[in-house]
Short mmCIF file of C-alpha atoms in Angstrom, two decimals:
data_model
loop_
_atom_site.label_atom_id
_atom_site.label_comp_id
_atom_site.label_asym_id
_atom_site.label_seq_id
_atom_site.Cartn_x
_atom_site.Cartn_y
_atom_site.Cartn_z
CA UNK A 877 -48.70 159.03 91.62
CA UNK A 878 -46.75 162.12 92.77
CA UNK A 879 -44.82 164.53 90.41
CA UNK A 880 -41.34 163.27 91.64
CA UNK A 881 -42.35 159.91 91.20
CA UNK A 882 -44.02 160.39 87.64
CA UNK A 883 -41.05 162.24 86.63
CA UNK A 884 -38.40 159.67 87.76
CA UNK A 885 -40.10 156.95 86.13
CA UNK A 886 -40.71 158.44 83.09
CA UNK A 887 -37.06 159.12 82.70
CA UNK A 888 -35.84 155.89 84.10
CA UNK A 889 -38.47 154.17 81.68
CA UNK A 890 -36.85 156.12 78.30
CA UNK A 891 -33.67 155.48 79.59
CA UNK A 892 -34.02 151.82 79.65
CA UNK A 893 -35.72 151.65 76.22
CA UNK A 894 -32.52 153.94 75.01
CA UNK A 895 -30.44 151.61 76.40
CA UNK A 896 -32.09 148.43 74.96
CA UNK A 897 -31.96 150.15 71.59
CA UNK A 898 -28.58 151.12 71.47
CA UNK A 899 -27.66 147.93 72.75
CA UNK A 900 -28.41 146.22 69.42
CA UNK A 901 -26.28 149.03 67.26
CA UNK A 902 -22.59 148.31 66.78
CA UNK A 903 -20.24 150.35 68.33
CA UNK A 904 -22.56 151.65 71.09
CA UNK A 905 -22.11 150.93 74.77
CA UNK A 906 -25.39 150.97 76.73
CA UNK A 907 -23.88 152.83 79.58
CA UNK A 908 -22.31 155.25 77.47
CA UNK A 909 -25.51 156.00 75.69
CA UNK A 910 -27.45 156.23 79.04
CA UNK A 911 -24.97 158.77 80.35
CA UNK A 912 -25.30 160.79 77.12
CA UNK A 913 -29.09 160.40 77.53
CA UNK A 914 -29.55 161.58 81.64
CA UNK A 915 -26.91 164.35 81.06
CA UNK A 916 -28.44 167.57 80.80
CA UNK A 917 -27.10 170.79 79.47
CA UNK A 918 -26.72 173.35 82.16
CA UNK A 919 -25.20 176.29 80.37
CA UNK A 920 -27.65 176.52 77.88
CA UNK A 921 -29.10 180.05 76.94
CA UNK A 922 -32.34 178.74 75.60
CA UNK A 923 -33.05 175.67 76.96
CA UNK A 924 -35.52 173.00 75.77
CA UNK A 925 -38.60 172.11 78.04
CA UNK A 926 -36.90 168.90 78.76
CA UNK A 927 -33.87 171.16 80.33
CA UNK A 928 -36.18 173.32 82.03
CA UNK A 929 -37.87 170.44 83.71
CA UNK A 930 -34.78 168.32 84.49
CA UNK A 931 -31.83 168.96 86.87
CA UNK A 932 -29.23 166.28 87.54
CA UNK A 933 -27.58 164.96 90.82
CA UNK A 934 -24.37 162.90 90.85
CA UNK A 935 -24.32 159.29 91.80
CA UNK A 936 -22.30 155.86 91.24
CA UNK A 937 -23.67 153.63 88.69
CA UNK A 938 -21.85 150.53 87.87
CA UNK A 939 -18.84 151.83 89.09
CA UNK A 940 -18.74 155.15 86.96
CA UNK A 941 -20.09 158.60 87.84
CA UNK A 942 -23.46 159.45 86.03
CA UNK A 943 -25.65 162.11 86.26
CA UNK A 944 -29.47 161.06 87.20
CA UNK A 945 -32.29 163.86 86.45
CA UNK A 946 -34.07 165.10 89.25
CA UNK A 947 -37.10 167.63 89.11
CA UNK A 948 -36.83 171.54 89.17
CA UNK A 949 -38.71 172.73 92.00
CA UNK A 950 -42.41 172.35 90.81
CA UNK A 951 -42.99 175.93 89.40
CA UNK A 952 -39.92 177.40 88.70
CA UNK A 953 -40.04 178.90 84.93
CA UNK A 954 -43.30 177.28 84.23
CA UNK A 955 -46.66 176.72 86.09
CA UNK A 956 -47.43 178.96 88.98
CA UNK A 957 -44.79 181.18 88.13
CA UNK A 958 -46.60 182.96 85.43
CA UNK A 959 -49.32 183.42 87.88
CA UNK A 960 -46.79 185.17 90.09
CA UNK A 961 -45.47 187.05 87.08
CA UNK A 962 -48.92 188.71 86.18
CA UNK A 963 -49.16 189.55 90.18
CA UNK A 964 -46.08 190.97 89.86
CA UNK A 965 -47.15 192.93 86.78
CA UNK A 966 -50.36 194.28 88.50
CA UNK A 967 -48.59 195.24 91.67
CA UNK A 968 -45.98 197.70 89.76
CA UNK A 969 -48.90 198.74 87.85
CA UNK A 970 -50.65 200.21 90.58
CA UNK A 971 -47.64 201.36 92.35
CA UNK A 972 -46.07 203.46 89.96
CA UNK A 973 -49.23 205.00 89.11
CA UNK A 974 -49.78 206.14 92.49
CA UNK A 975 -46.00 207.53 92.62
CA UNK A 976 -46.84 209.52 89.47
CA UNK A 977 -49.97 210.73 91.00
CA UNK A 978 -47.64 213.49 92.86
CA UNK A 979 -47.12 214.97 89.49
CA UNK A 980 -50.78 215.06 88.73
CA UNK A 981 -51.18 216.45 92.26
CA UNK A 982 -48.08 218.65 92.50
CA UNK A 983 -49.87 221.94 90.87
CA UNK A 984 -53.17 221.51 92.75
CA UNK A 985 -51.79 220.98 96.01
CA UNK A 986 -49.57 224.12 95.64
CA UNK A 987 -52.53 226.54 94.33
CA UNK A 988 -54.71 225.24 97.27
CA UNK A 989 -52.22 225.38 100.15
CA UNK A 990 -50.29 228.16 98.64
CA UNK A 991 -46.99 227.14 99.41
CA UNK A 992 -43.59 226.92 98.26
CA UNK A 993 -42.43 225.01 95.51
CA UNK A 994 -39.79 223.65 97.57
CA UNK A 995 -42.08 222.58 100.22
CA UNK A 996 -44.60 221.27 97.70
CA UNK A 997 -41.88 219.48 96.38
CA UNK A 998 -41.40 217.50 99.49
CA UNK A 999 -44.43 215.42 98.86
CA UNK A 1000 -42.89 213.51 96.27
CA UNK A 1001 -39.17 213.22 97.67
CA UNK A 1002 -41.01 212.05 101.01
CA UNK A 1003 -43.20 209.54 99.18
CA UNK A 1004 -40.50 208.03 96.87
CA UNK A 1005 -37.73 208.38 99.35
CA UNK A 1006 -39.96 206.30 101.86
CA UNK A 1007 -40.68 203.83 99.79
CA UNK A 1008 -36.96 202.96 99.02
CA UNK A 1009 -35.72 203.33 102.28
CA UNK A 1010 -38.50 200.83 103.35
CA UNK A 1011 -36.47 198.29 100.83
CA UNK A 1012 -34.23 196.78 103.73
CA UNK A 1013 -37.51 196.67 105.73
CA UNK A 1014 -39.29 194.90 103.09
CA UNK A 1015 -36.40 192.61 102.61
CA UNK A 1016 -36.41 191.53 106.13
CA UNK A 1017 -40.05 190.87 106.15
CA UNK A 1018 -39.88 188.90 102.95
CA UNK A 1019 -37.13 186.58 104.50
CA UNK A 1020 -38.74 185.88 107.89
CA UNK A 1021 -42.14 185.93 106.75
CA UNK A 1022 -42.84 185.92 103.00
CA UNK A 1023 -43.31 188.10 100.40
CA UNK A 1024 -46.76 187.54 100.34
CA UNK A 1025 -46.92 189.11 104.31
CA UNK A 1026 -44.84 192.04 103.05
CA UNK A 1027 -47.27 193.16 99.48
CA UNK A 1028 -50.31 192.42 101.52
CA UNK A 1029 -49.42 194.88 104.54
CA UNK A 1030 -47.89 197.33 102.29
CA UNK A 1031 -51.30 197.59 100.61
CA UNK A 1032 -53.05 197.95 103.51
CA UNK A 1033 -51.06 200.98 105.03
CA UNK A 1034 -51.28 202.68 101.52
CA UNK A 1035 -54.53 202.52 101.50
CA UNK A 1036 -55.11 204.08 104.80
CA UNK A 1037 -52.67 206.65 103.98
CA UNK A 1038 -54.74 207.52 100.77
CA UNK A 1039 -58.02 207.45 103.24
CA UNK A 1040 -56.25 209.80 105.75
CA UNK A 1041 -54.83 212.50 103.11
CA UNK A 1042 -58.25 212.94 101.75
CA UNK A 1043 -58.92 215.36 105.15
CA UNK A 1044 -55.66 217.20 104.96
CA UNK A 1045 -55.62 220.60 106.02
CA UNK A 1046 -52.04 221.68 105.15
CA UNK A 1047 -48.78 220.40 103.51
CA UNK A 1048 -47.33 219.53 106.51
CA UNK A 1049 -50.30 216.87 107.07
CA UNK A 1050 -49.83 215.60 103.59
CA UNK A 1051 -46.29 215.32 104.29
CA UNK A 1052 -47.35 212.49 107.23
CA UNK A 1053 -50.27 210.75 105.39
CA UNK A 1054 -49.82 211.22 101.77
CA UNK A 1055 -45.88 210.80 101.68
CA UNK A 1056 -44.77 208.75 104.56
CA UNK A 1057 -47.82 206.46 104.81
CA UNK A 1058 -48.39 205.80 101.04
CA UNK A 1059 -44.58 205.58 100.45
CA UNK A 1060 -44.17 203.30 102.91
CA UNK A 1061 -47.04 200.88 102.05
CA UNK A 1062 -45.47 201.19 98.06
CA UNK A 1063 -42.21 200.31 99.47
CA UNK A 1064 -43.32 196.95 101.13
CA UNK A 1065 -44.80 195.90 97.86
CA UNK A 1066 -42.37 197.15 95.35
CA UNK A 1067 -39.51 195.35 96.81
CA UNK A 1068 -40.65 191.90 97.26
CA UNK A 1069 -42.59 191.99 93.98
CA UNK A 1070 -39.56 192.06 92.07
CA UNK A 1071 -37.63 189.71 94.39
CA UNK A 1072 -40.10 186.74 94.06
CA UNK A 1073 -40.62 187.46 90.36
CA UNK A 1074 -36.50 186.62 90.38
CA UNK A 1075 -36.80 183.80 92.73
CA UNK A 1076 -39.63 182.19 90.20
CA UNK A 1077 -37.56 182.47 87.35
CA UNK A 1078 -34.19 181.05 86.44
CA UNK A 1079 -33.44 180.44 82.80
CA UNK A 1080 -35.97 183.32 81.76
CA UNK A 1081 -35.24 185.47 84.98
CA UNK A 1082 -34.39 188.75 82.85
CA UNK A 1083 -37.40 188.21 80.51
CA UNK A 1084 -39.49 187.59 83.37
CA UNK A 1085 -38.38 190.86 85.27
CA UNK A 1086 -38.62 192.84 82.12
CA UNK A 1087 -42.11 192.12 82.21
CA UNK A 1088 -42.92 192.62 85.83
CA UNK A 1089 -41.11 196.06 84.95
CA UNK A 1090 -43.25 196.82 81.94
CA UNK A 1091 -46.19 196.88 84.70
CA UNK A 1092 -44.30 199.92 85.91
CA UNK A 1093 -44.47 201.58 82.52
CA UNK A 1094 -47.81 200.33 81.50
CA UNK A 1095 -49.23 202.01 84.86
CA UNK A 1096 -47.43 204.91 83.80
CA UNK A 1097 -49.24 205.11 80.59
CA UNK A 1098 -52.62 204.54 81.74
CA UNK A 1099 -53.10 205.70 85.20
CA UNK A 1100 -52.15 209.57 85.14
CA UNK A 1101 -54.68 210.73 82.51
CA UNK A 1102 -57.23 208.51 84.75
CA UNK A 1103 -56.04 210.37 87.94
CA UNK A 1104 -56.47 213.86 86.28
CA UNK A 1105 -59.75 212.75 85.35
CA UNK A 1106 -60.78 211.73 88.79
CA UNK A 1107 -59.17 214.88 90.06
CA UNK A 1108 -61.40 217.28 87.90
CA UNK A 1109 -64.60 215.13 88.47
CA UNK A 1110 -64.47 214.26 92.09
CA UNK A 1111 -61.74 217.22 93.40
CA UNK A 1112 -58.31 215.59 94.53
CA UNK A 1113 -59.87 214.81 97.91
CA UNK A 1114 -62.72 212.64 96.44
CA UNK A 1115 -59.97 210.99 93.79
CA UNK A 1116 -57.84 209.88 97.10
CA UNK A 1117 -60.69 207.74 97.90
CA UNK A 1118 -60.80 206.09 94.59
CA UNK A 1119 -56.81 205.72 95.04
CA UNK A 1120 -57.58 203.79 98.19
CA UNK A 1121 -59.18 201.00 96.45
CA UNK A 1122 -56.33 200.72 93.94
CA UNK A 1123 -54.26 200.04 96.89
CA UNK A 1124 -56.31 197.51 98.10
CA UNK A 1125 -55.54 195.56 94.89
CA UNK A 1126 -51.94 194.84 96.46
CA UNK A 1127 -53.73 192.40 98.80
CA UNK A 1128 -55.24 190.58 96.00
CA UNK A 1129 -51.89 190.46 94.35
CA UNK A 1130 -50.04 189.63 97.37
CA UNK A 1131 -52.28 186.34 97.96
CA UNK A 1132 -51.31 185.03 94.74
CA UNK A 1133 -47.71 185.40 95.62
CA UNK A 1134 -46.80 182.05 97.47
CA UNK A 1135 -43.50 180.85 98.13
CA UNK A 1136 -41.75 178.43 95.46
CA UNK A 1137 -42.83 174.95 96.37
CA UNK A 1138 -39.64 172.59 96.42
CA UNK A 1139 -40.46 169.04 96.29
CA UNK A 1140 -38.43 166.22 97.88
CA UNK A 1141 -35.89 164.73 96.01
CA UNK A 1142 -36.34 160.83 94.88
CA UNK A 1143 -33.00 159.79 97.17
CA UNK A 1144 -32.63 161.68 100.46
CA UNK A 1145 -29.59 161.85 101.91
CA UNK A 1146 -27.55 163.55 104.97
CA UNK A 1147 -26.66 167.39 104.93
CA UNK A 1148 -23.05 167.82 104.11
CA UNK A 1149 -21.09 170.22 106.59
CA UNK A 1150 -21.42 172.77 103.75
CA UNK A 1151 -24.73 172.77 103.02
CA UNK A 1152 -25.25 173.07 107.04
CA UNK A 1153 -23.28 175.80 106.90
CA UNK A 1154 -25.37 177.49 103.68
CA UNK A 1155 -28.68 176.85 105.59
CA UNK A 1156 -27.35 178.75 108.75
CA UNK A 1157 -26.37 181.40 106.24
CA UNK A 1158 -29.42 181.72 104.89
CA UNK A 1159 -31.05 181.92 108.07
CA UNK A 1160 -29.32 185.10 108.84
CA UNK A 1161 -29.74 186.70 105.04
CA UNK A 1162 -31.73 189.68 106.52
CA UNK A 1163 -28.41 190.70 108.48
CA UNK A 1164 -26.31 190.24 105.62
CA UNK A 1165 -23.68 192.94 105.39
CA UNK A 1166 -21.52 190.96 102.89
CA UNK A 1167 -23.04 192.60 99.78
CA UNK A 1168 -21.80 195.52 101.02
CA UNK A 1169 -18.29 194.40 100.64
CA UNK A 1170 -18.98 193.74 97.10
CA UNK A 1171 -17.15 196.50 94.86
CA UNK A 1172 -19.16 196.15 91.75
CA UNK A 1173 -22.30 196.28 93.64
CA UNK A 1174 -21.31 199.43 95.64
CA UNK A 1175 -20.53 200.94 92.10
CA UNK A 1176 -23.85 199.50 90.79
CA UNK A 1177 -25.79 201.07 93.41
CA UNK A 1178 -23.80 204.33 93.47
CA UNK A 1179 -25.09 204.85 89.71
CA UNK A 1180 -28.76 204.07 90.98
CA UNK A 1181 -28.31 206.54 93.55
CA UNK A 1182 -27.47 209.33 91.01
CA UNK A 1183 -29.87 207.97 88.27
CA UNK A 1184 -32.95 208.19 91.37
CA UNK A 1185 -31.81 211.64 91.93
CA UNK A 1186 -32.13 212.61 88.29
CA UNK A 1187 -35.55 210.76 87.72
CA UNK A 1188 -37.12 212.23 91.00
CA UNK A 1189 -36.30 215.89 89.66
CA UNK A 1190 -37.92 214.86 86.52
CA UNK A 1191 -40.87 213.02 87.53
CA UNK A 1192 -41.86 215.78 90.14
CA UNK A 1193 -41.31 218.91 87.94
CA UNK A 1194 -41.99 217.99 84.37
CA UNK A 1195 -45.74 218.54 84.59
CA UNK A 1196 -45.19 221.84 86.21
CA UNK A 1197 -42.84 223.25 83.79
CA UNK A 1198 -44.60 222.23 80.63
CA UNK A 1199 -47.61 223.90 81.96
CA UNK A 1200 -45.84 226.86 83.35
CA UNK A 1201 -43.05 227.52 80.97
CA UNK A 1202 -44.17 225.50 78.21
CA UNK A 1203 -47.59 226.36 77.75
CA UNK A 1204 -49.58 223.02 78.05
CA UNK A 1205 -53.04 222.50 79.94
CA UNK A 1206 -52.96 220.37 82.97
CA UNK A 1207 -54.48 217.61 81.31
CA UNK A 1208 -52.01 217.71 78.30
CA UNK A 1209 -49.29 217.71 81.21
CA UNK A 1210 -50.46 214.50 82.41
CA UNK A 1211 -50.46 212.75 79.23
CA UNK A 1212 -46.95 213.37 79.06
CA UNK A 1213 -46.55 211.05 81.48
CA UNK A 1214 -48.88 208.60 80.05
CA UNK A 1215 -46.76 208.75 76.69
CA UNK A 1216 -43.47 208.41 78.89
CA UNK A 1217 -45.09 205.19 80.41
CA UNK A 1218 -45.69 203.84 76.75
CA UNK A 1219 -42.37 204.16 75.76
CA UNK A 1220 -40.83 202.68 78.99
CA UNK A 1221 -43.31 199.71 78.53
CA UNK A 1222 -41.44 199.00 74.77
CA UNK A 1223 -38.20 199.68 76.51
CA UNK A 1224 -38.85 197.02 79.25
CA UNK A 1225 -40.30 194.32 77.18
CA UNK A 1226 -37.18 195.00 74.54
CA UNK A 1227 -34.47 195.19 77.33
CA UNK A 1228 -35.76 192.01 78.97
CA UNK A 1229 -35.77 189.94 76.20
CA UNK A 1230 -32.02 191.15 74.91
CA UNK A 1231 -30.77 190.87 78.56
CA UNK A 1232 -32.29 187.36 78.51
CA UNK A 1233 -29.50 186.44 76.28
CA UNK A 1234 -25.92 188.12 77.27
CA UNK A 1235 -24.56 187.27 73.87
CA UNK A 1236 -26.53 189.61 72.16
CA UNK A 1237 -25.43 192.47 74.26
CA UNK A 1238 -23.82 192.97 77.31
CA UNK A 1239 -26.45 194.49 80.25
CA UNK A 1240 -23.75 196.74 81.54
CA UNK A 1241 -23.34 198.22 77.82
CA UNK A 1242 -27.07 198.68 77.85
CA UNK A 1243 -27.09 200.42 81.55
CA UNK A 1244 -24.09 202.89 80.40
CA UNK A 1245 -26.10 203.73 77.22
CA UNK A 1246 -29.35 204.24 78.88
CA UNK A 1247 -28.19 206.79 81.37
CA UNK A 1248 -25.93 208.42 78.98
CA UNK A 1249 -29.00 209.12 76.65
CA UNK A 1250 -31.23 210.03 79.61
CA UNK A 1251 -28.79 213.03 80.62
CA UNK A 1252 -28.74 214.12 77.02
CA UNK A 1253 -32.78 214.16 76.82
CA UNK A 1254 -32.47 216.18 80.72
CA UNK A 1255 -30.16 218.67 79.18
CA UNK A 1256 -32.20 219.21 76.30
CA UNK A 1257 -35.54 219.79 77.90
CA UNK A 1258 -35.33 223.45 78.14
CA UNK A 1259 -34.97 223.05 74.00
CA UNK A 1260 -37.89 220.81 73.75
CA UNK A 1261 -40.61 222.37 76.43
CA UNK A 1262 -41.66 225.30 74.11
CA UNK A 1263 -44.36 223.29 72.38
CA UNK A 1264 -46.53 220.35 73.20
CA UNK A 1265 -45.20 218.31 70.16
CA UNK A 1266 -41.45 218.55 71.39
CA UNK A 1267 -42.70 217.82 74.80
CA UNK A 1268 -44.10 214.70 73.69
CA UNK A 1269 -40.72 213.89 72.15
CA UNK A 1270 -39.04 214.43 75.43
CA UNK A 1271 -41.30 212.11 77.24
CA UNK A 1272 -40.95 209.51 74.85
CA UNK A 1273 -37.22 209.36 74.47
CA UNK A 1274 -36.57 210.16 78.23
CA UNK A 1275 -38.97 207.42 79.00
CA UNK A 1276 -37.14 204.81 76.69
CA UNK A 1277 -33.96 204.88 78.16
CA UNK A 1278 -34.43 205.71 82.12
CA UNK A 1279 -36.38 202.32 82.36
CA UNK A 1280 -33.44 200.18 81.12
CA UNK A 1281 -32.12 200.46 84.98
CA UNK A 1282 -34.84 199.00 86.23
CA UNK A 1283 -34.96 196.17 84.26
CA UNK A 1284 -31.37 195.24 84.32
CA UNK A 1285 -30.90 195.93 88.07
CA UNK A 1286 -31.64 192.51 89.48
CA UNK A 1287 -29.90 190.43 86.65
CA UNK A 1288 -26.60 192.45 87.42
CA UNK A 1289 -26.72 192.02 91.15
CA UNK A 1290 -27.17 188.00 90.46
CA UNK A 1291 -24.36 188.32 88.23
CA UNK A 1292 -22.13 190.14 90.69
CA UNK A 1293 -23.13 188.06 93.26
CA UNK A 1294 -25.68 185.24 93.61
CA UNK A 1295 -29.45 184.94 93.40
CA UNK A 1296 -29.34 184.17 97.53
CA UNK A 1297 -28.11 187.43 97.95
CA UNK A 1298 -30.76 189.28 95.80
CA UNK A 1299 -33.57 189.82 98.51
CA UNK A 1300 -31.10 191.46 100.77
CA UNK A 1301 -28.85 193.48 97.86
CA UNK A 1302 -32.40 194.64 96.54
CA UNK A 1303 -33.22 196.24 99.46
CA UNK A 1304 -29.65 198.03 99.67
CA UNK A 1305 -30.36 199.42 96.42
CA UNK A 1306 -33.67 200.43 96.91
CA UNK A 1307 -32.34 202.33 100.21
CA UNK A 1308 -29.80 204.27 98.22
CA UNK A 1309 -32.61 204.69 95.72
CA UNK A 1310 -34.89 206.27 98.29
CA UNK A 1311 -32.10 208.75 99.72
CA UNK A 1312 -31.80 209.87 95.75
CA UNK A 1313 -35.43 210.86 95.83
CA UNK A 1314 -35.43 212.15 98.71
CA UNK A 1315 -32.61 214.82 98.18
CA UNK A 1316 -33.37 216.02 94.69
CA UNK A 1317 -37.16 217.39 94.27
CA UNK A 1318 -36.55 219.95 97.23
CA UNK A 1319 -33.19 221.13 96.00
CA UNK A 1320 -34.75 221.61 92.18
CA UNK A 1321 -37.87 223.36 93.99
CA UNK A 1322 -35.64 225.56 95.87
CA UNK A 1323 -34.04 226.85 92.69
CA UNK A 1324 -37.13 227.41 91.03
CA UNK A 1325 -38.10 229.41 93.97
CA UNK A 1326 -34.85 231.62 93.50
CA UNK A 1327 -34.84 231.48 89.62
CA UNK A 1328 -38.67 231.10 88.75
CA UNK A 1329 -36.99 228.96 85.88
CA UNK A 1330 -37.23 225.10 85.85
CA UNK A 1331 -34.17 224.93 83.41
CA UNK A 1332 -31.50 224.82 86.01
CA UNK A 1333 -33.39 221.79 87.91
CA UNK A 1334 -33.10 219.88 84.75
CA UNK A 1335 -29.65 220.76 84.01
CA UNK A 1336 -28.68 219.15 87.44
CA UNK A 1337 -30.68 216.22 86.79
CA UNK A 1338 -28.84 215.69 83.39
CA UNK A 1339 -25.74 216.26 85.15
CA UNK A 1340 -26.74 213.54 87.89
CA UNK A 1341 -27.38 210.83 84.99
CA UNK A 1342 -24.37 211.68 83.20
CA UNK A 1343 -22.15 210.95 86.40
CA UNK A 1344 -24.04 208.03 86.93
CA UNK A 1345 -23.28 206.49 83.51
CA UNK A 1346 -19.64 207.24 84.03
CA UNK A 1347 -19.28 205.41 87.12
CA UNK A 1348 -20.75 202.11 85.58
CA UNK A 1349 -17.44 201.88 83.47
CA UNK A 1350 -15.62 201.23 86.60
CA UNK A 1351 -17.89 198.01 87.56
CA UNK A 1352 -15.45 195.81 85.19
CA UNK A 1353 -12.47 197.04 86.83
CA UNK A 1354 -13.71 196.44 90.43
CA UNK A 1355 -15.23 192.91 89.66
CA UNK A 1356 -12.72 191.69 87.11
CA UNK A 1357 -13.26 188.11 88.19
CA UNK A 1358 -17.10 187.89 87.45
CA UNK A 1359 -16.47 189.46 84.19
CA UNK A 1360 -13.25 187.27 83.22
CA UNK A 1361 -15.20 184.23 83.95
CA UNK A 1362 -18.19 185.57 81.82
CA UNK A 1363 -15.64 186.32 79.15
CA UNK A 1364 -14.08 183.10 79.25
CA UNK A 1365 -17.62 181.64 79.13
CA UNK A 1366 -18.71 183.11 76.16
CA UNK A 1367 -15.35 182.16 74.19
CA UNK A 1368 -15.84 178.75 75.28
#
């Protein structure tokens, strides 16, 4: 018997049994009790397994309107959704490990090719910006083909970029292979990974995205020291071949990201004009410019743009700052990134769990606090860079707060718009993210070339993060209807 048939038969059998039992009890109407049994709460924050397994559609029953249970898509919040979540976790783990390799290789590249700090910083800027700028392209591929195709294609491109980079003879050569190709591959992986994780979960979406984002933090925790050891043992050229093997694991993860399977309903019916229009709009979703008319979303991505600028400066220059002016060894500097990742891992899981229940704390408040404290740590870097112990304190504190934004981005997009707009909106967000990563590191590197001091670069990073937190305060004004309805639901 099919899944749909089994579910419907079970619901009808239990309903009939309940009806027979209640019919013998005084003051009870069988129809009323059936309606009570068949009606499923949709607004529950923490639904039971039965509520997750069933949704309802409305039909006429004995002259009265009742809700008949029907199955959710087979793997939403259960089943294969957990396999997809593991694949998303591993993909993010590898992706962030590769992007953080820029900080590990920065000092090596600068010494071998003897170029300026601003030019060498362009490697990280190009890689991170291209990975963000390719977000809309990844959305198009995901919408027109599948998330699986985008992720697997990204793995092949990133692996090719690593292999070609091993034969580099100049920074300009690396800008194309190390920066552009690897960045493009990671961009085709990251956006579909977060999108499909959001599509496979409904009731537990914030928690699932927190787990997926935890892959970023875990990768940042374990991979930088490994990459540093590989560089020390095989030289940076040999390490690129090993990194290419990591990139090919994207293909394995992508193969597991099959599109959600939606079973047929027990009762087929003709599409209404409204549903037909929705399907037509969905077919053109990859051209969706409507999301850019949402003022709340524009403020959100504006804050993300400023966050990206601040994060890019810290990400690219913190290792060099610790080595050149903080007295740390190169291996100690690489462990700072790992400590950053470990604290981010804790932050991802805690943020995802808290955001899963908006009654605990508003996600927008969490975003504001996270950027504000990130700015405070960036401003304090010149005071904390003097010893390895204080460097560890900076890495741990900055990691806790800077990662919250990534966890809460997708839930905030869904809150401001809807889940159908998630793919396109996330692509545009990654576009702004990439621009921020492109602009900031070369500017910070240029300041170092002039002043021979990294503290001014970190002041700029703190200013960007602080301004981003201030912009978030205007979202409730720009999206009054959304926040007013959410407030009414909480009161009710």
